[in-house]
Coordinates of N, CA and C in Angstrom, one line a residue:
M260 N 82.9 66.5 199.6 CA 82.7 66.1 198.2 C 83.1 67.2 197.3
T261 N 83.9 66.9 196.3 CA 84.3 67.8 195.3 C 83.5 67.7 194.0
T262 N 83.4 68.8 193.3 CA 82.7 68.7 192.0 C 83.7 68.6 190.9
V263 N 83.2 68.3 189.7 CA 84.0 68.2 188.5 C 84.6 69.5 188.3
Q264 N 83.9 70.6 188.4 CA 84.4 72.0 188.2 C 85.5 72.3 189.1
E265 N 85.5 71.8 190.3 CA 86.6 72.1 191.3 C 87.9 71.4 190.9
E266 N 87.7 70.2 190.2 CA 88.9 69.4 189.8 C 89.4 69.7 188.4
Q267 N 88.6 70.4 187.6 CA 89.0 70.7 186.3 C 90.1 71.7 186.3
D268 N 91.2 71.4 185.5 CA 92.3 72.4 185.5 C 92.0 73.4 184.3
V269 N 92.8 74.4 184.3 CA 92.6 75.5 183.3 C 92.8 75.1 181.9
I270 N 93.6 74.1 181.6 CA 93.8 73.6 180.3 C 92.6 72.8 179.8
E271 N 92.1 72.0 180.7 CA 90.8 71.3 180.4 C 89.7 72.2 180.1
L272 N 89.6 73.3 181.0 CA 88.5 74.3 180.8 C 88.6 75.0 179.5
L273 N 89.9 75.4 179.1 CA 90.1 76.1 177.9 C 89.8 75.2 176.7
L274 N 90.2 73.9 176.7 CA 89.9 73.0 175.6 C 88.4 72.8 175.5
S275 N 87.7 72.7 176.6 CA 86.3 72.6 176.5 C 85.7 73.8 175.9
Q276 N 86.2 75.0 176.2 CA 85.6 76.2 175.6 C 86.0 76.2 174.1
H277 N 87.2 75.7 173.7 CA 87.5 75.7 172.3 C 86.5 74.8 171.6
Q278 N 86.1 73.7 172.2 CA 85.1 72.8 171.5 C 83.7 73.6 171.4
Q279 N 83.3 74.3 172.4 CA 82.1 75.1 172.4 C 82.2 76.1 171.3
I280 N 83.3 76.8 171.1 CA 83.5 77.8 170.1 C 83.4 77.1 168.7
K281 N 84.0 76.0 168.5 CA 83.9 75.3 167.2 C 82.4 74.9 166.9
A282 N 81.7 74.4 167.9 CA 80.3 74.1 167.8 C 79.5 75.3 167.4
L283 N 79.8 76.5 168.0 CA 79.1 77.7 167.7 C 79.4 78.2 166.3
F284 N 80.6 78.0 165.8 CA 80.9 78.3 164.4 C 80.0 77.5 163.5
T285 N 79.9 76.2 163.8 CA 79.1 75.4 163.0 C 77.6 75.8 163.0
R286 N 77.1 76.2 164.2 CA 75.7 76.7 164.3 C 75.5 77.9 163.5
V287 N 76.4 78.8 163.6 CA 76.3 80.1 162.8 C 76.3 79.7 161.3
N288 N 77.2 78.9 160.9 CA 77.3 78.5 159.4 C 76.1 77.8 158.9
Q289 N 75.4 77.1 159.8 CA 74.3 76.2 159.3 C 72.9 76.9 159.6
S290 N 72.9 78.1 160.1 CA 71.6 78.7 160.4 C 71.4 79.9 159.5
V291 N 70.1 80.4 159.6 CA 69.7 81.6 158.9 C 68.8 82.4 159.8
G292 N 68.6 83.6 159.5 CA 67.7 84.5 160.2 C 68.0 84.6 161.7
E293 N 66.9 84.5 162.5 CA 67.0 84.7 163.9 C 67.9 83.7 164.6
P294 N 67.8 82.4 164.2 CA 68.7 81.4 164.8 C 70.2 81.7 164.6
K295 N 70.5 82.2 163.4 CA 71.9 82.6 163.0 C 72.3 83.7 163.9
R296 N 71.5 84.7 164.0 CA 71.8 85.9 164.9 C 72.0 85.5 166.3
D297 N 71.2 84.6 166.8 CA 71.3 84.1 168.2 C 72.6 83.4 168.4
A298 N 73.0 82.5 167.5 CA 74.2 81.7 167.5 C 75.4 82.7 167.5
F299 N 75.3 83.7 166.6 CA 76.4 84.6 166.5 C 76.6 85.4 167.8
H300 N 75.5 85.9 168.4 CA 75.6 86.6 169.6 C 76.2 85.7 170.7
E301 N 75.8 84.4 170.8 CA 76.4 83.5 171.7 C 77.9 83.3 171.5
L302 N 78.3 83.2 170.2 CA 79.7 83.1 169.9 C 80.4 84.3 170.3
T303 N 79.9 85.5 170.0 CA 80.5 86.7 170.3 C 80.8 86.8 171.8
R304 N 79.7 86.5 172.6 CA 79.9 86.5 174.1 C 81.0 85.6 174.6
L305 N 80.9 84.3 174.1 CA 81.9 83.4 174.5 C 83.3 83.8 174.2
L306 N 83.5 84.2 172.9 CA 84.9 84.6 172.5 C 85.4 85.8 173.3
A307 N 84.5 86.8 173.6 CA 84.9 88.0 174.3 C 85.3 87.7 175.7
V308 N 84.5 86.9 176.4 CA 84.9 86.6 177.8 C 86.1 85.6 177.9
H309 N 86.1 84.7 176.9 CA 87.2 83.7 176.8 C 88.6 84.4 176.6
E310 N 88.6 85.3 175.6 CA 89.9 86.0 175.3 C 90.3 86.9 176.5
S311 N 89.3 87.7 177.0 CA 89.7 88.6 178.1 C 90.2 87.8 179.3
A312 N 89.6 86.7 179.6 CA 90.1 86.0 180.8 C 91.4 85.3 180.5
E313 N 91.7 84.8 179.3 CA 93.0 84.3 178.9 C 94.1 85.4 179.1
E314 N 93.8 86.6 178.7 CA 94.7 87.7 178.8 C 95.1 88.0 180.2
Q315 N 94.1 87.8 181.1 CA 94.3 88.1 182.5 C 95.0 87.0 183.3
V316 N 94.7 85.7 182.9 CA 95.1 84.6 183.8 C 96.1 83.7 183.0
V317 N 95.9 83.3 181.8 CA 96.7 82.2 181.2 C 97.9 82.8 180.6
H318 N 97.8 83.8 179.8 CA 99.0 84.4 179.1 C 100.1 84.8 180.1
P319 N 99.8 85.5 181.2 CA 100.8 85.9 182.1 C 101.6 84.7 182.7
A320 N 100.8 83.6 183.0 CA 101.5 82.4 183.5 C 102.3 81.7 182.4
A321 N 101.8 81.8 181.2 CA 102.4 81.1 180.1 C 103.8 81.8 179.7
R322 N 103.9 83.0 180.0 CA 105.2 83.7 179.6 C 106.4 83.0 180.3
D323 N 106.2 82.6 181.5 CA 107.3 81.8 182.2 C 107.6 80.5 181.5
D324 N 106.5 79.8 181.0 CA 106.7 78.5 180.5 C 106.9 78.5 179.0
A325 N 106.1 79.2 178.2 CA 106.2 79.2 176.8 C 107.1 80.3 176.2
G326 N 107.3 81.3 177.0 CA 108.2 82.4 176.5 C 107.4 83.6 175.9
D327 N 108.1 84.7 175.9 CA 107.4 86.0 175.4 C 107.0 85.9 173.9
D328 N 107.8 85.3 173.1 CA 107.5 85.2 171.7 C 106.2 84.5 171.4
V329 N 106.0 83.4 172.1 CA 104.7 82.6 171.9 C 103.5 83.4 172.4
V330 N 103.7 84.0 173.6 CA 102.6 84.7 174.2 C 102.3 86.0 173.4
E331 N 103.3 86.7 172.9 CA 103.0 87.9 172.1 C 102.3 87.6 170.8
A332 N 102.7 86.5 170.2 CA 102.0 86.0 169.0 C 100.5 85.7 169.2
R333 N 100.2 85.1 170.4 CA 98.8 84.8 170.7 C 98.1 86.1 171.0
L334 N 98.7 87.0 171.7 CA 98.0 88.3 172.0 C 97.7 89.1 170.7
E335 N 98.7 89.1 169.7 CA 98.4 89.8 168.5 C 97.3 89.1 167.7
E336 N 97.2 87.8 167.7 CA 96.1 87.1 167.1 C 94.8 87.4 167.8
E337 N 94.8 87.5 169.1 CA 93.6 87.8 169.8 C 93.1 89.3 169.5
N338 N 94.1 90.2 169.4 CA 93.7 91.6 169.1 C 93.1 91.7 167.7
E339 N 93.7 91.0 166.8 CA 93.2 91.0 165.4 C 91.8 90.4 165.4
A340 N 91.6 89.3 166.2 CA 90.3 88.7 166.3 C 89.2 89.6 166.9
K341 N 89.6 90.4 167.9 CA 88.7 91.4 168.5 C 88.3 92.4 167.5
R342 N 89.2 92.9 166.7 CA 88.8 93.9 165.6 C 87.9 93.2 164.6
A343 N 88.2 92.0 164.2 CA 87.4 91.4 163.2 C 86.0 91.1 163.7
L344 N 85.9 90.6 165.0 CA 84.6 90.3 165.6 C 83.8 91.5 165.8
A345 N 84.4 92.6 166.2 CA 83.7 93.9 166.3 C 83.1 94.3 165.0
A346 N 83.9 94.2 163.9 CA 83.5 94.6 162.6 C 82.3 93.7 162.1
L347 N 82.4 92.4 162.4 CA 81.3 91.5 162.1 C 80.1 91.8 162.8
Y348 N 80.2 92.1 164.1 CA 79.1 92.5 164.9 C 78.4 93.7 164.4
D349 N 79.2 94.7 164.0 CA 78.6 95.9 163.4 C 78.0 95.7 162.1
L350 N 78.5 94.7 161.3 CA 78.0 94.4 160.0 C 76.7 93.7 160.1
G351 N 76.6 92.8 161.0 CA 75.3 92.0 161.2 C 75.2 90.8 160.3
V352 N 74.5 89.8 160.8 CA 74.5 88.5 160.1 C 73.6 88.6 158.8
D353 N 72.8 89.6 158.6 CA 72.0 89.8 157.4 C 72.7 90.5 156.3
S354 N 73.9 91.0 156.5 CA 74.7 91.7 155.5 C 75.1 90.6 154.4
P355 N 75.1 91.0 153.1 CA 75.6 90.1 152.1 C 77.1 89.8 152.2
E356 N 77.9 90.6 153.0 CA 79.3 90.4 153.2 C 79.6 89.5 154.4
F357 N 78.6 89.3 155.2 CA 78.8 88.6 156.5 C 79.5 87.2 156.3
D358 N 78.9 86.4 155.5 CA 79.4 85.0 155.4 C 80.8 84.9 154.9
A359 N 81.2 85.6 154.0 CA 82.6 85.6 153.5 C 83.6 86.1 154.6
R360 N 83.2 87.2 155.2 CA 84.1 87.7 156.3 C 84.1 86.8 157.5
F361 N 82.9 86.2 157.8 CA 82.8 85.3 158.9 C 83.7 84.0 158.7
A362 N 83.8 83.5 157.4 CA 84.6 82.4 157.1 C 86.1 82.7 157.3
E363 N 86.5 83.9 157.0 CA 87.9 84.3 157.2 C 88.2 84.4 158.7
F364 N 87.2 85.0 159.4 CA 87.3 85.1 160.9 C 87.4 83.7 161.5
E365 N 86.6 82.8 161.1 CA 86.6 81.4 161.7 C 87.9 80.8 161.5
A366 N 88.5 80.9 160.3 CA 89.8 80.3 160.0 C 90.8 80.8 160.9
A367 N 90.8 82.1 161.1 CA 91.8 82.8 162.0 C 91.7 82.3 163.5
V368 N 90.4 82.3 163.9 CA 90.2 81.8 165.3 C 90.6 80.4 165.6
L369 N 90.3 79.5 164.6 CA 90.6 78.1 164.7 C 92.1 77.9 164.7
S370 N 92.8 78.7 163.9 CA 94.3 78.7 163.8 C 94.9 79.1 165.1
H371 N 94.3 80.2 165.7 CA 94.7 80.7 167.0 C 94.6 79.6 168.1
A372 N 93.4 79.0 168.1 CA 93.2 77.9 169.1 C 94.2 76.8 168.9
L373 N 94.5 76.4 167.7 CA 95.4 75.3 167.4 C 96.8 75.7 168.0
H374 N 97.2 77.0 167.7 CA 98.5 77.4 168.2 C 98.5 77.3 169.8
E375 N 97.5 77.8 170.4 CA 97.4 77.7 171.9 C 97.6 76.2 172.3
E376 N 96.8 75.3 171.7 CA 96.8 73.9 172.0 C 98.1 73.2 171.8
Q377 N 98.8 73.7 170.8 CA 100.1 73.0 170.4 C 101.3 73.7 171.0
E378 N 101.3 75.0 171.3 CA 102.5 75.7 171.7 C 102.4 76.1 173.2
E379 N 101.3 76.6 173.6 CA 101.2 77.2 175.0 C 100.7 76.1 176.0
F380 N 99.6 75.4 175.7 CA 99.1 74.5 176.7 C 100.0 73.3 177.1
P381 N 100.7 72.7 176.1 CA 101.6 71.6 176.6 C 102.7 72.1 177.5
L382 N 103.2 73.3 177.3 CA 104.3 73.8 178.2 C 103.7 74.1 179.6
L383 N 102.5 74.7 179.6 CA 101.8 74.9 180.9 C 101.6 73.6 181.6
R384 N 101.2 72.6 180.9 CA 100.9 71.3 181.5 C 102.1 70.7 182.1
T385 N 103.2 70.7 181.4 CA 104.4 70.1 181.9 C 105.2 70.9 182.9
R386 N 105.1 72.2 182.9 CA 105.9 73.1 183.8 C 105.2 73.7 185.0
T387 N 103.9 73.5 185.1 CA 103.1 74.1 186.1 C 102.5 73.0 187.0
D388 N 102.6 73.2 188.3 CA 102.0 72.3 189.3 C 100.5 72.0 189.0
P389 N 100.1 70.8 189.0 CA 98.7 70.5 188.8 C 97.7 71.2 189.7
K390 N 98.0 71.4 190.9 CA 97.2 72.2 191.8 C 97.1 73.6 191.4
T391 N 98.2 74.2 190.9 CA 98.1 75.5 190.4 C 97.2 75.6 189.2
L392 N 97.3 74.6 188.3 CA 96.4 74.6 187.1 C 94.9 74.6 187.5
V393 N 94.6 73.9 188.6 CA 93.2 73.8 189.0 C 92.8 75.2 189.6
R394 N 93.7 75.8 190.4 CA 93.5 77.2 190.9 C 93.3 78.2 189.7
M395 N 94.1 78.0 188.7 CA 94.0 78.9 187.5 C 92.6 78.8 186.9
A396 N 92.1 77.6 186.9 CA 90.7 77.4 186.3 C 89.7 78.2 187.1
G397 N 89.8 78.3 188.4 CA 89.0 79.1 189.2 C 89.2 80.6 188.9
A398 N 90.4 81.0 188.8 CA 90.7 82.4 188.5 C 90.2 82.7 187.1
L399 N 90.3 81.8 186.1 CA 89.7 82.1 184.8 C 88.2 82.3 184.9
R400 N 87.5 81.4 185.6 CA 86.1 81.6 185.7 C 85.7 82.9 186.4
A401 N 86.5 83.3 187.4 CA 86.2 84.6 188.0 C 86.4 85.7 187.1
A402 N 87.5 85.7 186.3 CA 87.8 86.7 185.3 C 86.7 86.8 184.3
E403 N 86.2 85.6 183.8 CA 85.1 85.6 182.8 C 83.8 86.2 183.4
A404 N 83.6 86.1 184.7 CA 82.4 86.6 185.3 C 82.3 88.1 185.2
V405 N 83.5 88.8 185.1 CA 83.5 90.2 185.1 C 84.1 90.7 183.8
S406 N 84.1 89.9 182.8 CA 84.6 90.3 181.5 C 83.5 90.8 180.6
P407 N 83.9 91.7 179.6 CA 82.9 92.2 178.7 C 82.4 91.1 177.8
T408 N 81.2 91.3 177.3 CA 80.6 90.2 176.4 C 80.6 90.6 175.0
R409 N 81.4 91.7 174.7 CA 81.6 92.1 173.3 C 83.1 92.4 173.2
P410 N 83.6 92.3 172.0 CA 85.0 92.6 171.8 C 85.2 94.2 171.9
H411 N 86.3 94.6 172.6 CA 86.6 96.0 172.7 C 88.1 96.1 172.3
P412 N 88.4 96.1 171.0 CA 89.8 96.1 170.6 C 90.6 97.3 171.1
N413 N 90.0 98.4 171.4 CA 90.7 99.6 171.8 C 90.9 99.6 173.3
A414 N 90.4 98.6 174.0 CA 90.5 98.6 175.5 C 91.9 98.1 175.9
G415 N 92.6 97.5 175.0 CA 93.9 96.9 175.4 C 93.9 95.4 175.5
E416 N 95.1 94.8 175.6 CA 95.2 93.4 175.6 C 96.1 92.9 176.7
N417 N 96.3 93.6 177.7 CA 97.1 93.2 178.8 C 96.3 93.0 180.0
P418 N 96.8 92.3 181.0 CA 96.0 92.0 182.2 C 95.6 93.3 183.0
V419 N 96.4 94.3 183.0 CA 96.1 95.5 183.7 C 94.9 96.3 183.0
A420 N 95.0 96.4 181.7 CA 94.0 97.0 180.9 C 92.7 96.3 181.1
N421 N 92.7 94.9 181.1 CA 91.5 94.1 181.3 C 90.9 94.3 182.7
L422 N 91.8 94.4 183.7 CA 91.3 94.6 185.1 C 90.6 96.0 185.3
I423 N 91.2 97.0 184.6 CA 90.7 98.4 184.8 C 89.4 98.6 183.9
A424 N 89.5 98.2 182.6 CA 88.4 98.5 181.7 C 87.4 97.4 181.7
G425 N 87.8 96.2 182.0 CA 86.9 95.0 181.8 C 85.6 95.2 182.6
P426 N 85.6 95.4 183.9 CA 84.3 95.4 184.7 C 83.3 96.5 184.2
P427 N 83.7 97.8 184.0 CA 82.8 98.7 183.5 C 82.2 98.3 182.1
L428 N 83.1 97.8 181.2 CA 82.6 97.4 179.9 C 81.7 96.2 180.0
A429 N 82.0 95.3 180.9 CA 81.1 94.2 181.2 C 79.7 94.6 181.6
I430 N 79.6 95.6 182.5 CA 78.3 96.1 183.0 C 77.6 96.7 181.8
F431 N 78.3 97.5 181.0 CA 77.6 98.1 179.8 C 77.2 97.0 178.8
D432 N 78.0 96.0 178.5 CA 77.7 95.0 177.6 C 76.5 94.1 178.1
K433 N 76.5 93.8 179.4 CA 75.5 92.9 179.9 C 74.2 93.7 180.0
T434 N 74.2 95.0 180.2 CA 73.0 95.8 180.2 C 72.4 95.8 178.8
R435 N 73.3 96.0 177.8 CA 72.9 96.0 176.4 C 72.4 94.7 176.0
D436 N 73.0 93.6 176.4 CA 72.5 92.2 176.1 C 71.1 92.1 176.7
A437 N 70.8 92.5 177.9 CA 69.5 92.4 178.6 C 68.5 93.1 177.8
V438 N 68.8 94.4 177.4 CA 67.8 95.2 176.6 C 67.5 94.5 175.3
R439 N 68.6 94.0 174.6 CA 68.4 93.4 173.3 C 67.5 92.1 173.5
D440 N 67.8 91.3 174.5 CA 67.0 90.1 174.8 C 65.5 90.5 175.1
W441 N 65.3 91.5 175.9 CA 64.0 91.9 176.2 C 63.2 92.4 175.0
R442 N 63.9 93.2 174.1 CA 63.2 93.6 172.9 C 62.9 92.4 172.0
Q443 N 63.8 91.5 171.9 CA 63.5 90.3 171.1 C 62.3 89.5 171.7
S444 N 62.2 89.4 173.0 CA 61.1 88.7 173.6 C 59.8 89.4 173.4
Q445 N 59.8 90.7 173.2 CA 58.6 91.5 173.0 C 58.1 91.3 171.6
K446 N 59.0 91.0 170.7 CA 58.6 90.7 169.3 C 57.8 89.4 169.1
S447 N 58.0 88.5 170.0 CA 57.5 87.1 169.9 C 56.0 87.1 170.2

């Protein structure tokens, strides 16, 4: 018996994550206080692991199908997003500047996702064997499991940098997340 997860290909998985990201943008925009902070932290985690895993699995495969120019443009967008997300995280949701800067960030991320969906994914779909796309989904999930949960724009944006720096940064981030969550639970 196979599960839906085993049958899902990498493009379906990424499109599903894009929908989750859009929903989290909406939650952040519609929330205040602690719910806004929680939604932003969830968005930060999802974006960090999503982009890191894409850089390790999807973009290298897409180079053959979509070409260097398309992939390099996506990598530059992702690096800009990492810097913006790190700045937003440092700023905090309670800052008077947060909402305006978050709106700019949201527009850039949604534009990036649209570029992937229109330029990269269709070529992967038509030029890559369906079984390979399913295996890539498994590789993406594995990469996400050891990816940092915060943006680290200075760590690099290529597969080798992610493989070397990703796991130690992921351990640090996940430890920091656990301590933050524990502290918040103690306030309740």
